[in-house]
mmCIF file of C-alpha atoms in Angstrom:
data_model
loop_
_atom_site.group_PDB
_atom_site.id
_atom_site.type_symbol
_atom_site.label_atom_id
_atom_site.label_comp_id
_atom_site.label_asym_id
_atom_site.label_seq_id
_atom_site.Cartn_x
_atom_site.Cartn_y
_atom_site.Cartn_z
ATOM 1 C CA UNK F 1 -48.940 -34.042 -22.517
ATOM 2 C CA UNK F 2 -49.660 -32.826 -19.634
ATOM 3 C CA UNK F 3 -50.296 -29.488 -19.642
ATOM 4 C CA UNK F 4 -47.453 -29.294 -16.896
ATOM 5 C CA UNK F 5 -44.980 -30.313 -19.624
ATOM 6 C CA UNK F 6 -46.198 -28.063 -21.606
ATOM 7 C CA UNK F 7 -46.268 -25.126 -20.100
ATOM 8 C CA UNK F 8 -42.161 -26.561 -18.527
ATOM 9 C CA UNK F 9 -40.813 -27.131 -22.467
ATOM 10 C CA UNK F 10 -42.275 -23.142 -23.129
ATOM 11 C CA UNK F 11 -40.410 -21.959 -20.917
ATOM 12 C CA UNK F 12 -37.435 -23.695 -21.375
ATOM 13 C CA UNK F 13 -37.209 -23.429 -25.157
ATOM 14 C CA UNK F 14 -38.542 -18.976 -24.072
ATOM 15 C CA UNK F 15 -34.925 -19.478 -22.154
ATOM 16 C CA UNK F 16 -32.781 -20.390 -24.751
ATOM 17 C CA UNK F 17 -34.028 -18.111 -27.285
ATOM 18 C CA UNK F 18 -33.179 -15.063 -25.579
ATOM 19 C CA UNK F 19 -29.154 -16.010 -27.253
ATOM 20 C CA UNK F 20 -26.945 -13.601 -25.956
ATOM 21 C CA UNK F 21 -28.889 -12.974 -23.217
ATOM 22 C CA UNK F 22 -28.762 -15.330 -20.160
ATOM 23 C CA UNK F 23 -27.178 -18.607 -22.017
ATOM 24 C CA UNK F 24 -30.488 -21.038 -20.443
ATOM 25 C CA UNK F 25 -28.976 -21.583 -17.124
ATOM 26 C CA UNK F 26 -31.355 -19.304 -13.972
ATOM 27 C CA UNK F 27 -29.666 -19.910 -10.787
ATOM 28 C CA UNK F 28 -30.261 -18.613 -7.580
ATOM 29 C CA UNK F 29 -27.477 -17.413 -5.441
ATOM 30 C CA UNK F 30 -23.136 -18.199 -6.567
ATOM 31 C CA UNK F 31 -21.950 -20.442 -9.614
ATOM 32 C CA UNK F 32 -19.441 -23.484 -7.990
ATOM 33 C CA UNK F 33 -15.974 -22.227 -9.851
ATOM 34 C CA UNK F 34 -13.488 -24.243 -10.586
ATOM 35 C CA UNK F 35 -9.608 -24.007 -9.683
ATOM 36 C CA UNK F 36 -9.434 -23.490 -13.327
ATOM 37 C CA UNK F 37 -12.175 -21.010 -13.463
ATOM 38 C CA UNK F 38 -13.589 -17.472 -13.098
ATOM 39 C CA UNK F 39 -17.144 -15.268 -13.108
ATOM 40 C CA UNK F 40 -17.740 -12.207 -13.744
ATOM 41 C CA UNK F 41 -21.114 -11.278 -13.081
ATOM 42 C CA UNK F 42 -22.461 -8.101 -14.061
ATOM 43 C CA UNK F 43 -26.303 -6.461 -13.091
ATOM 44 C CA UNK F 44 -27.957 -3.561 -14.337
ATOM 45 C CA UNK F 45 -30.456 -1.928 -12.656
ATOM 46 C CA UNK F 46 -32.974 -3.379 -14.279
ATOM 47 C CA UNK F 47 -33.001 -5.760 -11.597
ATOM 48 C CA UNK F 48 -34.582 -5.538 -8.184
ATOM 49 C CA UNK F 49 -36.089 -8.943 -6.807
ATOM 50 C CA UNK F 50 -35.732 -10.690 -9.824
ATOM 51 C CA UNK F 51 -33.043 -10.418 -12.466
ATOM 52 C CA UNK F 52 -35.224 -10.462 -15.717
ATOM 53 C CA UNK F 53 -33.497 -12.444 -18.505
ATOM 54 C CA UNK F 54 -34.215 -9.911 -21.367
ATOM 55 C CA UNK F 55 -32.027 -7.157 -19.655
ATOM 56 C CA UNK F 56 -29.084 -8.825 -20.723
ATOM 57 C CA UNK F 57 -29.922 -9.218 -24.408
ATOM 58 C CA UNK F 58 -26.920 -8.708 -26.867
ATOM 59 C CA UNK F 59 -25.150 -7.696 -23.299
ATOM 60 C CA UNK F 60 -21.197 -10.309 -23.447
ATOM 61 C CA UNK F 61 -17.637 -10.380 -24.305
ATOM 62 C CA UNK F 62 -15.591 -8.632 -26.058
ATOM 63 C CA UNK F 63 -12.232 -11.589 -24.995
ATOM 64 C CA UNK F 64 -7.752 -11.119 -25.972
ATOM 65 C CA UNK F 65 -5.415 -11.550 -24.340
ATOM 66 C CA UNK F 66 -1.454 -9.576 -24.925
ATOM 67 C CA UNK F 67 1.517 -9.482 -22.872
ATOM 68 C CA UNK F 68 0.109 -7.567 -20.529
ATOM 69 C CA UNK F 69 -2.251 -10.073 -19.613
ATOM 70 C CA UNK F 70 -1.964 -13.488 -21.266
ATOM 71 C CA UNK F 71 -4.592 -15.601 -18.412
ATOM 72 C CA UNK F 72 -7.268 -16.229 -20.887
ATOM 73 C CA UNK F 73 -7.525 -20.226 -21.939
ATOM 74 C CA UNK F 74 -8.992 -19.475 -25.106
ATOM 75 C CA UNK F 75 -8.652 -22.392 -26.723
ATOM 76 C CA UNK F 76 -9.961 -23.620 -23.922
ATOM 77 C CA UNK F 77 -13.724 -21.487 -24.137
ATOM 78 C CA UNK F 78 -13.147 -22.309 -28.083
ATOM 79 C CA UNK F 79 -12.403 -19.064 -29.347
ATOM 80 C CA UNK F 80 -10.493 -18.385 -32.013
ATOM 81 C CA UNK F 81 -7.302 -15.146 -31.389
ATOM 82 C CA UNK F 82 -10.258 -13.529 -29.589
ATOM 83 C CA UNK F 83 -13.468 -12.677 -29.945
ATOM 84 C CA UNK F 84 -14.567 -10.937 -32.745
ATOM 85 C CA UNK F 85 -17.084 -7.646 -31.961
ATOM 86 C CA UNK F 86 -20.350 -8.414 -33.821
ATOM 87 C CA UNK F 87 -20.115 -11.659 -31.716
ATOM 88 C CA UNK F 88 -19.054 -11.013 -28.465
ATOM 89 C CA UNK F 89 -19.049 -14.365 -26.245
ATOM 90 C CA UNK F 90 -21.815 -14.982 -24.568
ATOM 91 C CA UNK F 91 -23.512 -15.305 -20.700
ATOM 92 C CA UNK F 92 -23.017 -18.555 -19.629
ATOM 93 C CA UNK F 93 -26.816 -17.874 -17.688
ATOM 94 C CA UNK F 94 -28.324 -15.880 -15.060
ATOM 95 C CA UNK F 95 -28.076 -15.122 -11.697
ATOM 96 C CA UNK F 96 -31.492 -14.065 -10.473
ATOM 97 C CA UNK F 97 -29.007 -12.243 -6.893
ATOM 98 C CA UNK F 98 -26.082 -10.670 -9.015
ATOM 99 C CA UNK F 99 -27.416 -10.449 -12.696
ATOM 100 C CA UNK F 100 -25.768 -11.957 -15.947
ATOM 101 C CA UNK F 101 -22.426 -14.509 -15.078
ATOM 102 C CA UNK F 102 -19.845 -14.929 -17.928
ATOM 103 C CA UNK F 103 -17.466 -18.251 -16.782
ATOM 104 C CA UNK F 104 -14.261 -17.770 -18.528
ATOM 105 C CA UNK F 105 -11.484 -20.488 -18.181
ATOM 106 C CA UNK F 106 -7.741 -20.074 -16.820
ATOM 107 C CA UNK F 107 -4.892 -20.793 -19.412
ATOM 108 C CA UNK F 108 -2.178 -22.114 -16.413
ATOM 109 C CA UNK F 109 0.174 -22.945 -18.989
ATOM 110 C CA UNK F 110 0.309 -18.820 -19.849
ATOM 111 C CA UNK F 111 3.296 -16.763 -18.865
ATOM 112 C CA UNK F 112 1.446 -14.887 -16.436
ATOM 113 C CA UNK F 113 -1.232 -17.123 -15.355
ATOM 114 C CA UNK F 114 -1.772 -16.268 -12.189
ATOM 115 C CA UNK F 115 -2.713 -12.139 -13.331
ATOM 116 C CA UNK F 116 -5.380 -11.196 -15.567
ATOM 117 C CA UNK F 117 -7.393 -10.868 -17.901
ATOM 118 C CA UNK F 118 -8.683 -8.302 -19.960
ATOM 119 C CA UNK F 119 -11.740 -7.424 -21.349
ATOM 120 C CA UNK F 120 -15.293 -4.937 -22.462
ATOM 121 C CA UNK F 121 -18.714 -6.535 -21.948
ATOM 122 C CA UNK F 122 -20.553 -4.868 -24.921
ATOM 123 C CA UNK F 123 -23.346 -4.854 -26.755
ATOM 124 C CA UNK F 124 -22.163 -3.194 -29.463
ATOM 125 C CA UNK F 125 -21.191 -0.685 -28.854
ATOM 126 C CA UNK F 126 -22.972 0.378 -26.150
ATOM 127 C CA UNK F 127 -19.987 -0.785 -22.979
ATOM 128 C CA UNK F 128 -20.921 -1.254 -19.158
ATOM 129 C CA UNK F 129 -18.726 -0.382 -17.869
ATOM 130 C CA UNK F 130 -17.376 3.208 -19.310
ATOM 131 C CA UNK F 131 -15.422 3.097 -21.570
ATOM 132 C CA UNK F 132 -11.230 1.803 -21.086
ATOM 133 C CA UNK F 133 -10.954 -1.449 -21.741
ATOM 134 C CA UNK F 134 -11.756 -3.918 -19.112
ATOM 135 C CA UNK F 135 -9.232 -5.351 -16.346
ATOM 136 C CA UNK F 136 -9.543 -8.704 -13.686
ATOM 137 C CA UNK F 137 -7.180 -8.577 -10.831
ATOM 138 C CA UNK F 138 -6.620 -12.719 -9.976
ATOM 139 C CA UNK F 139 -4.787 -11.918 -7.633
ATOM 140 C CA UNK F 140 -7.064 -10.307 -6.000
ATOM 141 C CA UNK F 141 -9.539 -13.605 -6.393
ATOM 142 C CA UNK F 142 -11.062 -14.803 -2.575
ATOM 143 C CA UNK F 143 -13.335 -18.245 -2.710
ATOM 144 C CA UNK F 144 -15.933 -17.285 -4.885
ATOM 145 C CA UNK F 145 -13.638 -16.928 -7.926
ATOM 146 C CA UNK F 146 -16.325 -13.686 -9.105
ATOM 147 C CA UNK F 147 -15.570 -10.424 -10.410
ATOM 148 C CA UNK F 148 -19.132 -7.791 -9.360
ATOM 149 C CA UNK F 149 -20.114 -5.140 -12.007
ATOM 150 C CA UNK F 150 -22.887 -2.603 -12.000
ATOM 151 C CA UNK F 151 -23.905 -0.851 -15.012
ATOM 152 C CA UNK F 152 -22.561 1.767 -15.989
ATOM 153 C CA UNK F 153 -19.869 1.861 -13.594
ATOM 154 C CA UNK F 154 -16.172 0.979 -13.534
ATOM 155 C CA UNK F 155 -15.461 0.154 -10.531
ATOM 156 C CA UNK F 156 -15.216 -3.924 -10.306
ATOM 157 C CA UNK F 157 -15.855 -5.839 -6.700
ATOM 158 C CA UNK F 158 -13.816 -8.871 -6.055
ATOM 159 C CA UNK F 159 -16.656 -10.148 -2.880
ATOM 160 C CA UNK F 160 -20.229 -11.398 -3.286
ATOM 161 C CA UNK F 161 -22.032 -7.612 -3.458
ATOM 162 C CA UNK F 162 -25.671 -7.841 -4.566
ATOM 163 C CA UNK F 163 -26.872 -4.102 -4.430
ATOM 164 C CA UNK F 164 -25.267 -0.901 -6.092
ATOM 165 C CA UNK F 165 -22.601 0.340 -3.579
ATOM 166 C CA UNK F 166 -24.117 3.519 -3.811
ATOM 167 C CA UNK F 167 -22.484 6.639 -1.928
ATOM 168 C CA UNK F 168 -20.485 10.282 -4.216
ATOM 169 C CA UNK F 169 -18.075 8.487 -5.184
ATOM 170 C CA UNK F 170 -14.490 10.195 -6.128
ATOM 171 C CA UNK F 171 -14.032 12.079 -8.747
ATOM 172 C CA UNK F 172 -15.204 10.091 -11.867
ATOM 173 C CA UNK F 173 -16.513 13.138 -13.622
ATOM 174 C CA UNK F 174 -15.053 15.507 -16.200
ATOM 175 C CA UNK F 175 -16.424 18.527 -17.058
ATOM 176 C CA UNK F 176 -14.829 19.896 -20.642
ATOM 177 C CA UNK F 177 -15.707 23.005 -21.433
ATOM 178 C CA UNK F 178 -18.719 25.864 -20.205
ATOM 179 C CA UNK F 179 -21.294 22.987 -21.035
ATOM 180 C CA UNK F 180 -20.346 19.241 -21.573
ATOM 181 C CA UNK F 181 -19.914 17.380 -18.130
ATOM 182 C CA UNK F 182 -18.838 13.631 -18.834
ATOM 183 C CA UNK F 183 -19.786 11.170 -17.077
ATOM 184 C CA UNK F 184 -19.328 7.176 -17.282
ATOM 185 C CA UNK F 185 -22.827 7.542 -14.852
ATOM 186 C CA UNK F 186 -25.515 9.497 -16.916
ATOM 187 C CA UNK F 187 -25.582 7.142 -19.828
ATOM 188 C CA UNK F 188 -28.830 4.926 -18.108
ATOM 189 C CA UNK F 189 -30.135 8.038 -16.043
ATOM 190 C CA UNK F 190 -33.493 8.446 -15.279
ATOM 191 C CA UNK F 191 -32.811 12.557 -14.443
ATOM 192 C CA UNK F 192 -29.182 14.262 -13.663
ATOM 193 C CA UNK F 193 -28.465 17.338 -11.818
ATOM 194 C CA UNK F 194 -25.400 18.411 -10.784
ATOM 195 C CA UNK F 195 -25.429 20.727 -6.866
ATOM 196 C CA UNK F 196 -22.805 22.958 -5.424
ATOM 197 C CA UNK F 197 -22.196 24.464 -1.518
ATOM 198 C CA UNK F 198 -20.159 26.830 -1.774
ATOM 199 C CA UNK F 199 -20.027 26.144 2.106
ATOM 200 C CA UNK F 200 -19.571 22.348 1.263
ATOM 201 C CA UNK F 201 -23.018 21.223 2.466
ATOM 202 C CA UNK F 202 -24.206 18.804 0.123
ATOM 203 C CA UNK F 203 -24.525 15.365 1.484
ATOM 204 C CA UNK F 204 -25.799 11.687 1.054
ATOM 205 C CA UNK F 205 -28.328 10.424 3.363
ATOM 206 C CA UNK F 206 -27.527 6.862 3.676
ATOM 207 C CA UNK F 207 -30.442 5.746 3.821
ATOM 208 C CA UNK F 208 -32.785 7.729 0.922
ATOM 209 C CA UNK F 209 -30.037 7.292 -1.013
ATOM 210 C CA UNK F 210 -30.992 10.760 -1.991
ATOM 211 C CA UNK F 211 -28.599 13.854 -2.240
ATOM 212 C CA UNK F 212 -28.913 17.597 -0.091
ATOM 213 C CA UNK F 213 -27.808 20.285 0.178
ATOM 214 C CA UNK F 214 -26.924 23.349 -1.440
ATOM 215 C CA UNK F 215 -28.205 24.072 -5.330
ATOM 216 C CA UNK F 216 -29.541 22.062 -7.594
ATOM 217 C CA UNK F 217 -29.213 22.601 -11.806
ATOM 218 C CA UNK F 218 -31.128 20.371 -13.322
ATOM 219 C CA UNK F 219 -28.987 18.532 -15.884
ATOM 220 C CA UNK F 220 -29.665 17.507 -19.857
ATOM 221 C CA UNK F 221 -28.177 14.477 -22.059
ATOM 222 C CA UNK F 222 -26.402 14.846 -24.472
ATOM 223 C CA UNK F 223 -22.973 13.966 -26.267
ATOM 224 C CA UNK F 224 -19.322 14.384 -26.434
ATOM 225 C CA UNK F 225 -18.570 17.259 -29.815
ATOM 226 C CA UNK F 226 -16.112 15.938 -32.175
ATOM 227 C CA UNK F 227 -14.367 19.296 -30.781
ATOM 228 C CA UNK F 228 -13.813 17.816 -27.684
ATOM 229 C CA UNK F 229 -13.381 14.338 -28.308
ATOM 230 C CA UNK F 230 -10.132 15.596 -30.245
ATOM 231 C CA UNK F 231 -9.464 17.260 -27.370
ATOM 232 C CA UNK F 232 -9.987 14.714 -25.026
ATOM 233 C CA UNK F 233 -10.187 11.127 -26.957
ATOM 234 C CA UNK F 234 -9.700 9.499 -23.211
ATOM 235 C CA UNK F 235 -12.882 10.478 -22.421
ATOM 236 C CA UNK F 236 -14.602 10.345 -25.846
ATOM 237 C CA UNK F 237 -16.885 7.233 -25.574
ATOM 238 C CA UNK F 238 -17.878 8.739 -22.151
ATOM 239 C CA UNK F 239 -21.970 10.215 -22.562
ATOM 240 C CA UNK F 240 -22.102 13.317 -21.242
ATOM 241 C CA UNK F 241 -24.307 15.820 -19.789
ATOM 242 C CA UNK F 242 -25.286 19.356 -21.168
ATOM 243 C CA UNK F 243 -25.165 22.602 -18.355
ATOM 244 C CA UNK F 244 -26.879 25.655 -19.026
ATOM 245 C CA UNK F 245 -26.471 28.876 -16.948
ATOM 246 C CA UNK F 246 -24.976 32.683 -16.168
ATOM 247 C CA UNK F 247 -21.705 33.269 -16.856
ATOM 248 C CA UNK F 248 -21.711 34.216 -13.723
ATOM 249 C CA UNK F 249 -23.283 31.552 -11.624
ATOM 250 C CA UNK F 250 -21.063 28.970 -13.241
ATOM 251 C CA UNK F 251 -17.850 30.771 -11.589
ATOM 252 C CA UNK F 252 -20.017 30.180 -8.563
ATOM 253 C CA UNK F 253 -20.134 26.732 -9.515
ATOM 254 C CA UNK F 254 -16.393 26.704 -9.437
ATOM 255 C CA UNK F 255 -15.302 27.540 -6.808
ATOM 256 C CA UNK F 256 -17.122 25.552 -4.408
ATOM 257 C CA UNK F 257 -18.403 22.132 -3.996
ATOM 258 C CA UNK F 258 -19.596 19.821 -7.531
ATOM 259 C CA UNK F 259 -21.169 16.642 -7.434
ATOM 260 C CA UNK F 260 -23.693 14.879 -10.271
ATOM 261 C CA UNK F 261 -26.637 13.444 -9.586
ATOM 262 C CA UNK F 262 -27.964 10.579 -11.545
ATOM 263 C CA UNK F 263 -31.345 9.120 -9.938
ATOM 264 C CA UNK F 264 -33.912 6.331 -11.290
ATOM 265 C CA UNK F 265 -36.571 7.164 -11.974
ATOM 266 C CA UNK F 266 -38.349 7.246 -8.365
ATOM 267 C CA UNK F 267 -36.159 9.913 -7.540
ATOM 268 C CA UNK F 268 -33.481 8.162 -6.343
ATOM 269 C CA UNK F 269 -29.377 8.064 -6.707
ATOM 270 C CA UNK F 270 -27.897 5.478 -9.017
ATOM 271 C CA UNK F 271 -25.073 7.025 -9.206
ATOM 272 C CA UNK F 272 -22.557 10.585 -7.294
ATOM 273 C CA UNK F 273 -18.825 11.683 -7.388
ATOM 274 C CA UNK F 274 -17.640 15.409 -7.638
ATOM 275 C CA UNK F 275 -16.169 16.288 -10.796
ATOM 276 C CA UNK F 276 -12.502 17.202 -12.458
ATOM 277 C CA UNK F 277 -12.498 20.488 -13.802
ATOM 278 C CA UNK F 278 -9.011 21.277 -14.916
ATOM 279 C CA UNK F 279 -11.389 21.290 -18.743
ATOM 280 C CA UNK F 280 -14.021 23.818 -18.208
ATOM 281 C CA UNK F 281 -11.057 26.074 -16.001
ATOM 282 C CA UNK F 282 -8.987 26.878 -18.978
ATOM 283 C CA UNK F 283 -12.436 27.341 -22.009
ATOM 284 C CA UNK F 284 -13.632 30.096 -19.123
ATOM 285 C CA UNK F 285 -10.979 31.582 -17.632
ATOM 286 C CA UNK F 286 -7.683 30.494 -19.646
ATOM 287 C CA UNK F 287 -8.464 30.476 -23.049
ATOM 288 C CA UNK F 288 -8.998 33.743 -25.528
ATOM 289 C CA UNK F 289 -8.131 37.184 -26.019
ATOM 290 C CA UNK F 290 -8.822 38.138 -22.761
ATOM 291 C CA UNK F 291 -8.059 34.890 -20.562
ATOM 292 C CA UNK F 292 -5.408 34.713 -17.939
ATOM 293 C CA UNK F 293 -3.218 33.505 -20.337
ATOM 294 C CA UNK F 294 -2.289 37.217 -21.976
ATOM 295 C CA UNK F 295 -1.209 38.333 -18.321
ATOM 296 C CA UNK F 296 1.993 38.906 -16.978
ATOM 297 C CA UNK F 297 1.609 37.509 -13.248
ATOM 298 C CA UNK F 298 4.232 37.685 -10.346
ATOM 299 C CA UNK F 299 4.659 40.837 -8.395
ATOM 300 C CA UNK F 300 5.528 43.380 -11.480
ATOM 301 C CA UNK F 301 7.635 46.672 -9.852
ATOM 302 C CA UNK F 302 7.160 49.809 -11.878
ATOM 303 C CA UNK F 303 9.251 52.090 -9.714
ATOM 304 C CA UNK F 304 8.297 51.871 -6.344
ATOM 305 C CA UNK F 305 4.757 50.898 -7.069
ATOM 306 C CA UNK F 306 3.452 46.578 -6.838
ATOM 307 C CA UNK F 307 1.279 45.184 -9.073
ATOM 308 C CA UNK F 308 0.184 41.455 -6.752
ATOM 309 C CA UNK F 309 -1.140 39.539 -9.383
ATOM 310 C CA UNK F 310 -1.365 35.756 -8.648
ATOM 311 C CA UNK F 311 -4.551 33.018 -10.691
ATOM 312 C CA UNK F 312 -6.740 31.634 -8.656
ATOM 313 C CA UNK F 313 -10.058 30.828 -10.499
ATOM 314 C CA UNK F 314 -11.021 28.832 -7.956
ATOM 315 C CA UNK F 315 -10.465 30.669 -4.857
ATOM 316 C CA UNK F 316 -13.051 32.130 -3.105
ATOM 317 C CA UNK F 317 -11.350 34.798 -1.048
ATOM 318 C CA UNK F 318 -7.470 35.534 -1.298
ATOM 319 C CA UNK F 319 -5.344 38.013 0.584
ATOM 320 C CA UNK F 320 -1.415 40.107 0.791
ATOM 321 C CA UNK F 321 0.340 39.995 3.455
ATOM 322 C CA UNK F 322 3.209 41.769 3.412
ATOM 323 C CA UNK F 323 6.663 41.106 5.426
ATOM 324 C CA UNK F 324 9.525 43.547 6.631
ATOM 325 C CA UNK F 325 12.857 41.370 6.699
ATOM 326 C CA UNK F 326 12.430 39.458 10.076
ATOM 327 C CA UNK F 327 9.536 38.584 8.684
ATOM 328 C CA UNK F 328 8.369 41.168 10.488
ATOM 329 C CA UNK F 329 4.449 42.280 9.848
ATOM 330 C CA UNK F 330 4.853 45.006 7.307
ATOM 331 C CA UNK F 331 0.382 45.681 7.976
ATOM 332 C CA UNK F 332 -2.679 44.893 7.746
ATOM 333 C CA UNK F 333 -3.624 42.170 5.231
ATOM 334 C CA UNK F 334 -4.997 43.341 1.665
ATOM 335 C CA UNK F 335 -8.319 41.856 -0.068
ATOM 336 C CA UNK F 336 -7.442 41.412 -3.606
ATOM 337 C CA UNK F 337 -10.089 42.042 -6.459
ATOM 338 C CA UNK F 338 -10.572 39.055 -8.557
ATOM 339 C CA UNK F 339 -10.812 40.087 -12.841
ATOM 340 C CA UNK F 340 -13.049 38.184 -15.165
ATOM 341 C CA UNK F 341 -10.020 35.935 -15.969
ATOM 342 C CA UNK F 342 -9.802 34.655 -12.415
ATOM 343 C CA UNK F 343 -6.660 36.313 -11.801
ATOM 344 C CA UNK F 344 -6.734 38.405 -7.965
ATOM 345 C CA UNK F 345 -4.531 41.695 -8.442
ATOM 346 C CA UNK F 346 -4.106 44.813 -5.281
ATOM 347 C CA UNK F 347 -1.211 47.152 -5.269
ATOM 348 C CA UNK F 348 0.485 48.594 -2.644
ATOM 349 C CA UNK F 349 3.683 51.584 -2.833
ATOM 350 C CA UNK F 350 7.018 50.752 -0.876
ATOM 351 C CA UNK F 351 6.546 46.985 -1.892
ATOM 352 C CA UNK F 352 10.722 46.741 -3.201
ATOM 353 C CA UNK F 353 12.552 44.756 -1.118
ATOM 354 C CA UNK F 354 9.263 43.430 1.279
ATOM 355 C CA UNK F 355 8.580 39.451 1.710
ATOM 356 C CA UNK F 356 5.191 39.035 1.236
ATOM 357 C CA UNK F 357 1.780 35.521 0.574
ATOM 358 C CA UNK F 358 -0.756 35.142 -0.111
ATOM 359 C CA UNK F 359 -3.819 33.535 2.099
ATOM 360 C CA UNK F 360 -5.911 31.481 -0.529
ATOM 361 C CA UNK F 361 -9.595 30.206 0.591
ATOM 362 C CA UNK F 362 -10.942 27.393 -1.341
ATOM 363 C CA UNK F 363 -13.206 24.843 -2.162
ATOM 364 C CA UNK F 364 -10.870 20.570 -1.720
ATOM 365 C CA UNK F 365 -11.680 17.909 -3.355
ATOM 366 C CA UNK F 366 -8.846 16.637 -1.976
ATOM 367 C CA UNK F 367 -10.351 16.704 1.309
ATOM 368 C CA UNK F 368 -13.496 17.381 0.614
ATOM 369 C CA UNK F 369 -12.879 20.462 2.904
ATOM 370 C CA UNK F 370 -13.589 24.439 2.514
ATOM 371 C CA UNK F 371 -9.389 25.738 3.270
ATOM 372 C CA UNK F 372 -7.411 28.122 4.126
ATOM 373 C CA UNK F 373 -4.256 28.113 3.863
ATOM 374 C CA UNK F 374 -1.125 30.789 3.970
ATOM 375 C CA UNK F 375 0.906 30.458 0.537
ATOM 376 C CA UNK F 376 3.906 31.479 -1.779
ATOM 377 C CA UNK F 377 3.559 33.332 -4.708
ATOM 378 C CA UNK F 378 3.643 31.045 -8.498
ATOM 379 C CA UNK F 379 5.315 33.605 -9.909
ATOM 380 C CA UNK F 380 7.730 35.348 -7.983
ATOM 381 C CA UNK F 381 11.484 35.476 -8.683
ATOM 382 C CA UNK F 382 12.386 34.977 -5.335
ATOM 383 C CA UNK F 383 12.638 33.373 -1.786
ATOM 384 C CA UNK F 384 13.202 33.913 1.792
ATOM 385 C CA UNK F 385 15.563 31.155 2.635
ATOM 386 C CA UNK F 386 13.573 28.197 4.054
ATOM 387 C CA UNK F 387 10.993 29.288 0.624
ATOM 388 C CA UNK F 388 8.335 30.244 2.967
ATOM 389 C CA UNK F 389 7.923 33.490 1.846
ATOM 390 C CA UNK F 390 8.335 34.711 -2.046
ATOM 391 C CA UNK F 391 9.740 38.932 -1.795
ATOM 392 C CA UNK F 392 9.755 41.264 -3.976
ATOM 393 C CA UNK F 393 12.884 42.608 -6.522
ATOM 394 C CA UNK F 394 13.310 44.669 -9.158
ATOM 395 C CA UNK F 395 15.384 42.604 -11.995
ATOM 396 C CA UNK F 396 16.440 46.168 -13.625
ATOM 397 C CA UNK F 397 17.735 47.479 -9.878
ATOM 398 C CA UNK F 398 21.479 47.520 -9.390
ATOM 399 C CA UNK F 399 21.297 46.089 -6.458
ATOM 400 C CA UNK F 400 19.941 42.148 -7.598
ATOM 401 C CA UNK F 401 22.496 42.216 -11.203
ATOM 402 C CA UNK F 402 26.319 40.647 -10.287
ATOM 403 C CA UNK F 403 29.418 42.835 -10.781
ATOM 404 C CA UNK F 404 29.919 42.551 -14.750
ATOM 405 C CA UNK F 405 25.915 42.369 -15.966
#
């Protein structure tokens, strides 16, 4: 037996032994799909110039049909009903460019032959594309008939893409309480950090993929506790990061632009996103004996004096403007004072019957800008005819009561 034949035979046996990894087929680029086939490509961050087949060992597809999506030809793929969680559908092969690939067949006789396919790509209980079920939308396929995904991201691409697109992507992290941030991007990161900037100066360099600006806080890998899992069951499967800052810093962060960043060993960002804050805002500002839930809000009348209170925990500043009946100014703006529970307040004498608005300055995660807006009071008891102004009213005054009240 020649030396070359022995080497070739050894490589063949090695590839075949990889089982759930690549299925023994290594190609350079795209798999040529038939008209009744769809190809799912999955790339892990270990892959750079050439995909290491061992990085995909154990990763397979859980496949099933239901009333909403019945497009997988399970019988044609040799699957009875649906795959077993303990025995997922293995990769068909490895693409050196796009990662492991899985060839699925379309059931052309199903009620929705060209609509969608259900799947979960997993290795045991580790899920490649986040905690939620994944879905292939067949109407979005292009000529390559491929769907492309990257480990740790739920986003799927329907045109060939070889490298993970890295940007500050949406608001995919969920800050659940004072110390816990749930984010699928944290799952496989070498390092994690949170950056905050009240002046909106955080950005990613498009070439170096390094996130700069603001103040950086190191995060540690952690878990979502049972109490939080019960409170946020839809997020229970996500990875988590832990943050440890003092109360003053925490409240400053919550008033700022916030970006969490996952990094590789070289310090280059592999994922970055803004943060959704409802959970932590409730935990820090609402709950407890001194929380905002126990506050009386709005324009609170006591004789001729009025105390204005509005809950705006993420606002950087709030000012009160008073107006006469003709909407002309009734004096200079009043700077309001913030309490620890995020309630802003100011006291004014002789304000009953006046109209008023608040000027709120806040970082807006949708526009990604520091916005200053004039707004009515969400707790006001009366509004002007056009609803552009709130009005201070005393409901105990006889003038506000109908005849015979």
